[in-house]
Amino acid sequence: MARGLFPRAWIKKSFFFQARISFVRVKYLFLTWLTVFVGGWVIYVQYSNYTELCRGHECKNAICDKYRRGIIDGSACSSLCDKDTLYLGRCLSTSPNNQVYTGGWGDVDGVIRCQVGEVLHYELGEEPEPRREAAVFDKPTRGTSVEKFREMVFNHLKSKLGEQANLASLVTQILSVADGNKDGHVSLPEARSAWALLQLDEVLLGLLLQERGHTPRLMGFCGDLYVTERVPYGPLYGVSLPWPLEAWVPSGARRSMDQWFTPSWPRKAKISMGLLELVEDIFHGNYGSFLMCDLSAGHFGYTDRHDLRLTDPRAIVSEDAFRRTMRALHCEKDDDCLLGADCRTSCDVAQKRCREEVTQPNLAKACRALRDYLLRGTPSELREELERQLYACMALRGSAGQMDMEHSLILNNLKALLWRQISHTKDS
């Protein structure tokens, strides 16, 4: 009897063992299939996003077609379309309408931007509208004289910047840029390219600010494609996390992580001086006052010499344009009166209209952006005074025009404090 039970028990045990092996195989087969499916789906989504976002070849083909037909011309056209010495590199686009690529022009690194479809006007922080038809470059028309084109440019600048005493000199500067081949006169194709570029607010603001070195230099253009010098380091600070982790990291921990990979403190002080000088230069500048409506770190970078560069001039709007926008806004509460991430006014509840005066000046917003950046790694003997000045700066309220003296005093004190710390170093 015992001998009869043994084979039966062995067979029963063997059966359960084989069943377990089969279950494990099915489990791993299912997990393998699920991994392949999810991985394939992620690759498909990423590829679809890439092909939708990165359409530089379409942009180049459209621009070169118009160049060869004599519709447009500019300083970059021959290199892009004939000689192939200006080429598109890595895609950096975040919107299908606004193509951004790294690129090379001979032995110079640059950033190439091009509009695919009509130039779209949308507020900072909002999603762009769906793609529209490409620009036709129909202005100025054939027969337009240089003087008439000068008048067109003057009126356009006046509509963007308001009444300014120096507009005539700015027009002359723009006409000089428009003369791509530097032969002393602006041809009709060059004028069409320049006019298309002037419809892009970031190009106009970049031209206004590059004189003081705050924005990358405009190197060349062809139609509404243009090339600026490449800023080697950017964003100003911040750690890029994979999207599954992004939502799970607490804001306090994220703020600390953003400061992990930043330069030494004296170099951060020099970069910060650059931001303070930008604030100073756009406050009652040569072409009016401007507001910084998005001080996100991604809009700034810096050079090998640790000089700050504003890499996305769309973060800045003229005070005149801001006032017009606010006048047109209906509101129920203060939160409705916002342009970009940082330009706020208050709501006149009785009139249901936004007031025109910003609640915080540029300097207060700049100090808020620099607080964590500067206070991490600060020399111990400086920390208390620097912290006190930064918080006094962040407490500023109202527009800079309402508090000229206090604004200037805080700005000068902060610049002097930083300069004393770095003036004797090689980074200065």
Short mmCIF file of C-alpha atoms in Angstrom, two decimals, residues 89-404:
data_model
loop_
_atom_site.label_atom_id
_atom_site.label_comp_id
_atom_site.label_asym_id
_atom_site.label_seq_id
_atom_site.Cartn_x
_atom_site.Cartn_y
_atom_site.Cartn_z
CA GLY A 89 20.85 70.91 -36.32
CA ARG A 90 18.95 69.67 -33.28
CA CYS A 91 15.23 70.44 -32.94
CA LEU A 92 14.28 72.58 -29.89
CA SER A 93 10.71 73.42 -30.95
CA THR A 94 7.92 73.51 -28.37
CA SER A 95 5.22 74.67 -30.80
CA PRO A 96 4.50 73.49 -34.36
CA ASN A 97 4.12 77.10 -35.52
CA ASN A 98 7.42 78.32 -34.13
CA GLN A 99 10.30 76.15 -35.33
CA VAL A 100 13.52 76.39 -33.28
CA TYR A 101 16.73 74.55 -34.15
CA THR A 102 20.34 74.67 -33.17
CA GLY A 103 22.42 75.36 -36.24
CA GLY A 104 25.78 76.21 -37.66
CA TRP A 105 26.73 79.02 -39.99
CA GLY A 106 30.23 78.31 -41.14
CA ASP A 107 32.17 77.86 -37.90
CA VAL A 108 29.70 79.88 -35.77
CA ASP A 109 27.05 78.20 -33.60
CA GLY A 110 23.61 79.76 -33.72
CA VAL A 111 19.92 79.24 -33.09
CA ILE A 112 17.58 79.24 -36.09
CA ARG A 113 13.93 80.25 -35.73
CA CYS A 114 11.28 80.04 -38.41
CA GLN A 115 7.51 80.46 -38.56
CA VAL A 116 5.53 77.59 -40.10
CA GLY A 117 2.20 79.14 -41.01
CA GLU A 118 0.96 82.65 -40.37
CA VAL A 119 2.50 84.60 -37.49
CA LEU A 120 0.20 83.98 -34.55
CA HIS A 121 -0.54 86.52 -31.85
CA TYR A 122 -1.29 84.94 -28.48
CA GLU A 123 -0.80 86.03 -24.93
CA LEU A 124 2.11 84.81 -22.84
CA GLY A 125 1.27 81.56 -21.11
CA GLU A 126 -1.59 80.63 -23.43
CA GLU A 127 -1.67 77.79 -25.93
CA PRO A 128 -1.08 78.88 -29.53
CA GLU A 129 -3.95 78.81 -32.01
CA PRO A 130 -4.16 76.07 -34.67
CA ARG A 131 -1.82 76.41 -37.62
CA ARG A 132 -2.90 78.77 -40.40
CA GLU A 133 -1.77 79.48 -43.93
CA ALA A 134 1.85 80.50 -44.50
CA ALA A 135 2.83 84.14 -44.79
CA VAL A 136 2.75 85.39 -48.39
CA PHE A 137 5.31 88.21 -48.02
CA ASP A 138 3.13 90.65 -49.95
CA LYS A 139 4.25 93.84 -48.15
CA PRO A 140 5.64 96.21 -49.16
CA THR A 141 4.13 96.01 -52.65
CA ARG A 142 6.01 96.54 -55.90
CA GLY A 143 6.59 100.22 -56.56
CA THR A 144 6.91 101.17 -52.89
CA SER A 145 9.68 103.71 -52.43
CA VAL A 146 12.29 103.52 -49.66
CA GLU A 147 10.77 106.62 -48.06
CA LYS A 148 7.32 105.00 -48.08
CA PHE A 149 8.79 101.85 -46.53
CA ARG A 150 10.52 104.00 -43.88
CA GLU A 151 7.11 105.52 -43.08
CA MET A 152 5.54 102.03 -42.85
CA VAL A 153 8.22 100.96 -40.38
CA PHE A 154 7.87 104.16 -38.34
CA ASN A 155 4.09 103.74 -38.01
CA HIS A 156 4.47 100.08 -37.08
CA LEU A 157 6.98 100.91 -34.33
CA LYS A 158 4.73 103.69 -33.07
CA SER A 159 1.82 101.23 -32.80
CA LYS A 160 4.02 98.83 -30.82
CA LEU A 161 5.99 101.21 -28.62
CA GLY A 162 3.80 104.31 -28.44
CA GLU A 163 5.03 107.88 -28.93
CA GLN A 164 8.81 107.82 -28.38
CA ALA A 165 11.37 110.52 -29.16
CA ASN A 166 13.94 108.10 -30.63
CA LEU A 167 11.74 106.20 -33.09
CA ALA A 168 13.40 107.83 -36.13
CA SER A 169 16.85 106.53 -35.11
CA LEU A 170 15.36 103.06 -34.50
CA VAL A 171 13.89 103.09 -38.02
CA THR A 172 17.34 103.91 -39.43
CA GLN A 173 18.85 101.02 -37.44
CA ILE A 174 16.21 98.60 -38.77
CA LEU A 175 16.75 99.72 -42.38
CA SER A 176 20.48 99.11 -41.90
CA VAL A 177 19.73 95.56 -40.70
CA ALA A 178 17.32 95.06 -43.63
CA ASP A 179 20.14 95.81 -46.10
CA GLY A 180 21.31 92.21 -46.01
CA ASN A 181 24.00 92.41 -48.69
CA LYS A 182 25.26 95.80 -47.40
CA ASP A 183 25.13 97.45 -50.81
CA GLY A 184 23.77 100.71 -49.43
CA HIS A 185 20.09 100.32 -50.35
CA VAL A 186 17.17 98.08 -49.36
CA SER A 187 15.75 96.04 -52.24
CA LEU A 188 12.08 95.03 -52.41
CA PRO A 189 12.78 91.36 -51.46
CA GLU A 190 14.91 92.54 -48.50
CA ALA A 191 12.15 94.94 -47.43
CA ARG A 192 9.60 92.09 -47.51
CA SER A 193 11.82 89.97 -45.27
CA ALA A 194 12.36 92.87 -42.85
CA TRP A 195 8.64 93.63 -42.72
CA ALA A 196 7.83 89.97 -41.97
CA LEU A 197 10.39 89.96 -39.15
CA LEU A 198 8.97 93.14 -37.62
CA GLN A 199 5.62 91.37 -37.18
CA LEU A 200 7.40 89.11 -34.68
CA ASP A 201 7.49 90.91 -31.33
CA GLU A 202 10.48 88.86 -30.14
CA VAL A 203 12.61 90.10 -33.07
CA LEU A 204 11.73 93.73 -32.43
CA LEU A 205 12.41 93.43 -28.69
CA GLY A 206 15.62 91.54 -29.39
CA LEU A 207 16.85 94.38 -31.60
CA LEU A 208 15.99 96.93 -28.91
CA LEU A 209 17.90 95.06 -26.20
CA GLN A 210 20.89 93.63 -28.08
CA GLU A 211 22.54 97.07 -28.16
CA ARG A 212 23.21 96.69 -24.41
CA GLY A 213 24.11 93.01 -24.73
CA HIS A 214 20.98 91.68 -23.00
CA THR A 215 19.80 89.47 -25.89
CA PRO A 216 21.63 87.20 -28.35
CA ARG A 217 22.87 89.09 -31.42
CA LEU A 218 20.83 88.81 -34.63
CA MET A 219 23.25 87.22 -37.12
CA GLY A 220 21.11 87.02 -40.26
CA PHE A 221 17.67 86.42 -41.78
CA CYS A 222 15.79 85.20 -44.83
CA GLY A 223 12.07 85.93 -44.93
CA ASP A 224 10.77 85.31 -41.41
CA LEU A 225 13.54 82.81 -40.71
CA TYR A 226 16.28 84.36 -38.60
CA VAL A 227 19.48 83.31 -36.88
CA THR A 228 20.75 84.50 -33.50
CA GLU A 229 23.98 83.68 -31.72
CA ARG A 230 23.75 80.64 -29.49
CA VAL A 231 23.81 81.10 -25.71
CA PRO A 232 25.90 78.17 -24.43
CA TYR A 233 24.31 77.79 -20.98
CA GLY A 234 20.61 77.67 -20.24
CA PRO A 235 18.22 77.65 -18.56
CA LEU A 236 19.45 79.92 -15.77
CA TYR A 237 18.84 77.12 -13.26
CA GLY A 238 16.65 74.07 -12.87
CA VAL A 239 16.69 70.27 -13.10
CA SER A 240 14.75 68.55 -15.86
CA LEU A 241 12.88 65.54 -14.45
CA PRO A 242 11.19 62.69 -16.36
CA TRP A 243 7.48 63.45 -16.69
CA PRO A 244 6.32 60.55 -14.43
CA LEU A 245 8.36 62.03 -11.54
CA GLU A 246 7.44 65.67 -12.16
CA ALA A 247 4.02 65.49 -10.48
CA TRP A 248 5.29 63.58 -7.42
CA VAL A 249 8.07 65.91 -6.29
CA PRO A 250 6.86 68.41 -3.62
CA SER A 251 7.29 72.07 -4.57
CA GLY A 252 9.69 72.73 -1.66
CA ALA A 253 11.94 69.84 -2.69
CA ARG A 254 11.75 70.92 -6.32
CA ARG A 255 12.91 74.45 -5.44
CA SER A 256 15.93 72.97 -3.68
CA MET A 257 16.69 70.56 -6.54
CA ASP A 258 16.56 73.43 -9.07
CA GLN A 259 19.64 74.95 -7.42
CA TRP A 260 21.80 71.82 -7.43
CA PHE A 261 23.62 72.37 -10.70
CA THR A 262 24.50 76.07 -10.70
CA PRO A 263 27.87 77.89 -11.01
CA SER A 264 29.97 78.96 -8.02
CA TRP A 265 28.54 81.81 -5.96
CA PRO A 266 30.76 84.63 -7.38
CA ARG A 267 29.67 83.59 -10.89
CA LYS A 268 26.03 83.50 -9.83
CA ALA A 269 26.49 87.01 -8.43
CA LYS A 270 27.81 88.22 -11.80
CA ILE A 271 24.90 86.60 -13.66
CA SER A 272 22.48 88.20 -11.18
CA MET A 273 24.08 91.59 -11.82
CA GLY A 274 23.19 91.08 -15.47
CA LEU A 275 19.52 90.60 -14.59
CA LEU A 276 19.52 93.71 -12.38
CA GLU A 277 21.11 95.72 -15.22
CA LEU A 278 18.42 94.45 -17.59
CA VAL A 279 15.77 95.67 -15.14
CA GLU A 280 17.54 99.04 -14.99
CA ASP A 281 17.80 99.39 -18.78
CA ILE A 282 14.16 98.59 -19.57
CA PHE A 283 12.93 101.01 -16.90
CA HIS A 284 12.53 104.31 -18.78
CA GLY A 285 14.80 103.10 -21.58
CA ASN A 286 15.52 104.77 -24.92
CA TYR A 287 12.29 103.44 -26.43
CA GLY A 288 9.95 103.62 -23.46
CA SER A 289 9.35 101.39 -20.47
CA PHE A 290 8.93 97.62 -20.63
CA LEU A 291 7.51 95.03 -18.28
CA MET A 292 8.96 91.61 -17.55
CA CYS A 293 5.93 89.33 -17.68
CA ASP A 294 7.61 85.95 -17.29
CA LEU A 295 10.78 85.52 -15.25
CA SER A 296 10.92 81.74 -15.60
CA ALA A 297 14.46 80.39 -15.56
CA GLY A 298 13.93 78.92 -19.03
CA HIS A 299 13.83 82.41 -20.57
CA PHE A 300 17.40 83.16 -19.49
CA GLY A 301 20.85 81.77 -20.11
CA TYR A 302 24.44 82.92 -19.78
CA THR A 303 27.69 82.97 -21.73
CA ASP A 304 31.12 81.49 -21.02
CA ARG A 305 31.98 84.80 -19.34
CA HIS A 306 28.84 84.50 -17.14
CA ASP A 307 27.05 87.40 -18.81
CA LEU A 308 23.27 87.05 -18.64
CA ARG A 309 21.27 86.74 -21.87
CA LEU A 310 17.51 86.95 -22.27
CA THR A 311 16.93 84.05 -24.67
CA ASP A 312 13.18 84.57 -25.16
CA PRO A 313 12.28 88.26 -25.57
CA ARG A 314 8.57 87.34 -25.67
CA ALA A 315 8.80 87.44 -21.87
CA ILE A 316 8.95 91.25 -22.14
CA VAL A 317 6.17 93.58 -23.31
CA SER A 318 6.11 97.34 -23.74
CA GLU A 319 4.24 99.21 -21.02
CA ASP A 320 2.13 100.86 -23.70
CA ALA A 321 1.02 97.49 -25.12
CA PHE A 322 0.39 96.17 -21.60
CA ARG A 323 -1.90 99.10 -20.78
CA ARG A 324 -3.87 98.56 -23.99
CA THR A 325 -4.29 94.89 -23.16
CA MET A 326 -5.48 95.60 -19.63
CA ARG A 327 -7.97 98.22 -20.80
CA ALA A 328 -9.57 95.63 -23.06
CA LEU A 329 -9.88 92.93 -20.37
CA HIS A 330 -13.14 92.27 -18.52
CA CYS A 331 -12.75 90.94 -14.99
CA GLU A 332 -14.64 89.62 -11.99
CA LYS A 333 -11.65 89.36 -9.65
CA ASP A 334 -7.98 90.31 -9.50
CA ASP A 335 -6.86 86.91 -10.83
CA ASP A 336 -8.49 87.77 -14.18
CA CYS A 337 -6.05 90.67 -14.66
CA LEU A 338 -2.91 88.72 -15.57
CA LEU A 339 -0.59 88.80 -18.58
CA GLY A 340 1.95 86.01 -18.78
CA ALA A 341 3.02 84.56 -15.46
CA ASP A 342 4.09 87.74 -13.64
CA CYS A 343 2.31 90.89 -14.88
CA ARG A 344 -0.69 91.51 -12.66
CA THR A 345 -3.03 94.41 -12.07
CA SER A 346 -6.13 94.69 -9.89
CA CYS A 347 -9.76 94.48 -10.95
CA ASP A 348 -12.12 97.44 -10.71
CA VAL A 349 -15.12 95.34 -9.65
CA ALA A 350 -17.60 98.17 -10.12
CA GLN A 351 -16.51 98.76 -13.74
CA LYS A 352 -15.60 95.09 -14.35
CA ARG A 353 -12.40 96.31 -15.97
CA CYS A 354 -8.74 95.68 -15.18
CA ARG A 355 -6.74 98.65 -13.95
CA GLU A 356 -3.68 99.65 -15.97
CA GLU A 357 -1.06 99.90 -13.20
CA VAL A 358 0.92 96.75 -12.38
CA THR A 359 0.86 95.63 -8.77
CA GLN A 360 4.61 94.84 -8.69
CA PRO A 361 7.53 96.47 -10.51
CA ASN A 362 10.09 94.50 -12.51
CA LEU A 363 12.67 94.80 -9.74
CA ALA A 364 10.49 93.02 -7.16
CA LYS A 365 9.84 90.15 -9.59
CA ALA A 366 13.56 89.89 -10.44
CA CYS A 367 14.49 89.71 -6.74
CA ARG A 368 11.91 86.97 -6.19
CA ALA A 369 13.42 84.99 -9.09
CA LEU A 370 16.95 85.47 -7.68
CA ARG A 371 16.19 84.73 -4.02
CA ASP A 372 16.90 80.98 -3.92
CA TYR A 373 19.53 81.30 -6.65
CA LEU A 374 21.63 83.85 -4.75
CA LEU A 375 21.06 82.68 -1.17
CA ARG A 376 22.30 79.14 -1.83
CA GLY A 377 26.05 79.11 -1.17
CA THR A 378 26.22 82.77 -0.07
CA PRO A 379 29.36 83.63 1.96
CA SER A 380 28.37 83.59 5.64
CA GLU A 381 29.47 87.18 6.29
CA LEU A 382 27.21 88.40 3.50
CA ARG A 383 24.11 86.27 3.92
CA GLU A 384 22.21 88.35 6.48
CA GLU A 385 22.63 91.64 4.59
CA LEU A 386 21.87 90.06 1.19
CA GLU A 387 18.74 88.37 2.53
CA ARG A 388 17.54 91.64 4.08
CA GLN A 389 18.00 93.54 0.83
CA LEU A 390 16.34 90.86 -1.29
CA TYR A 391 13.26 90.77 0.93
CA ALA A 392 13.05 94.58 0.96
CA CYS A 393 13.22 94.44 -2.82
CA MET A 394 10.50 91.76 -3.05
CA ALA A 395 8.23 93.91 -0.90
CA LEU A 396 8.07 96.71 -3.51
CA ARG A 397 4.54 97.38 -4.72
CA GLY A 398 3.07 99.51 -7.49
CA SER A 399 4.72 100.47 -10.77
CA ALA A 400 8.32 101.69 -10.81
CA GLY A 401 7.11 105.07 -12.05
CA GLN A 402 5.20 105.59 -8.79
CA MET A 403 8.25 104.97 -6.65
CA ASP A 404 11.25 106.16 -8.65
#
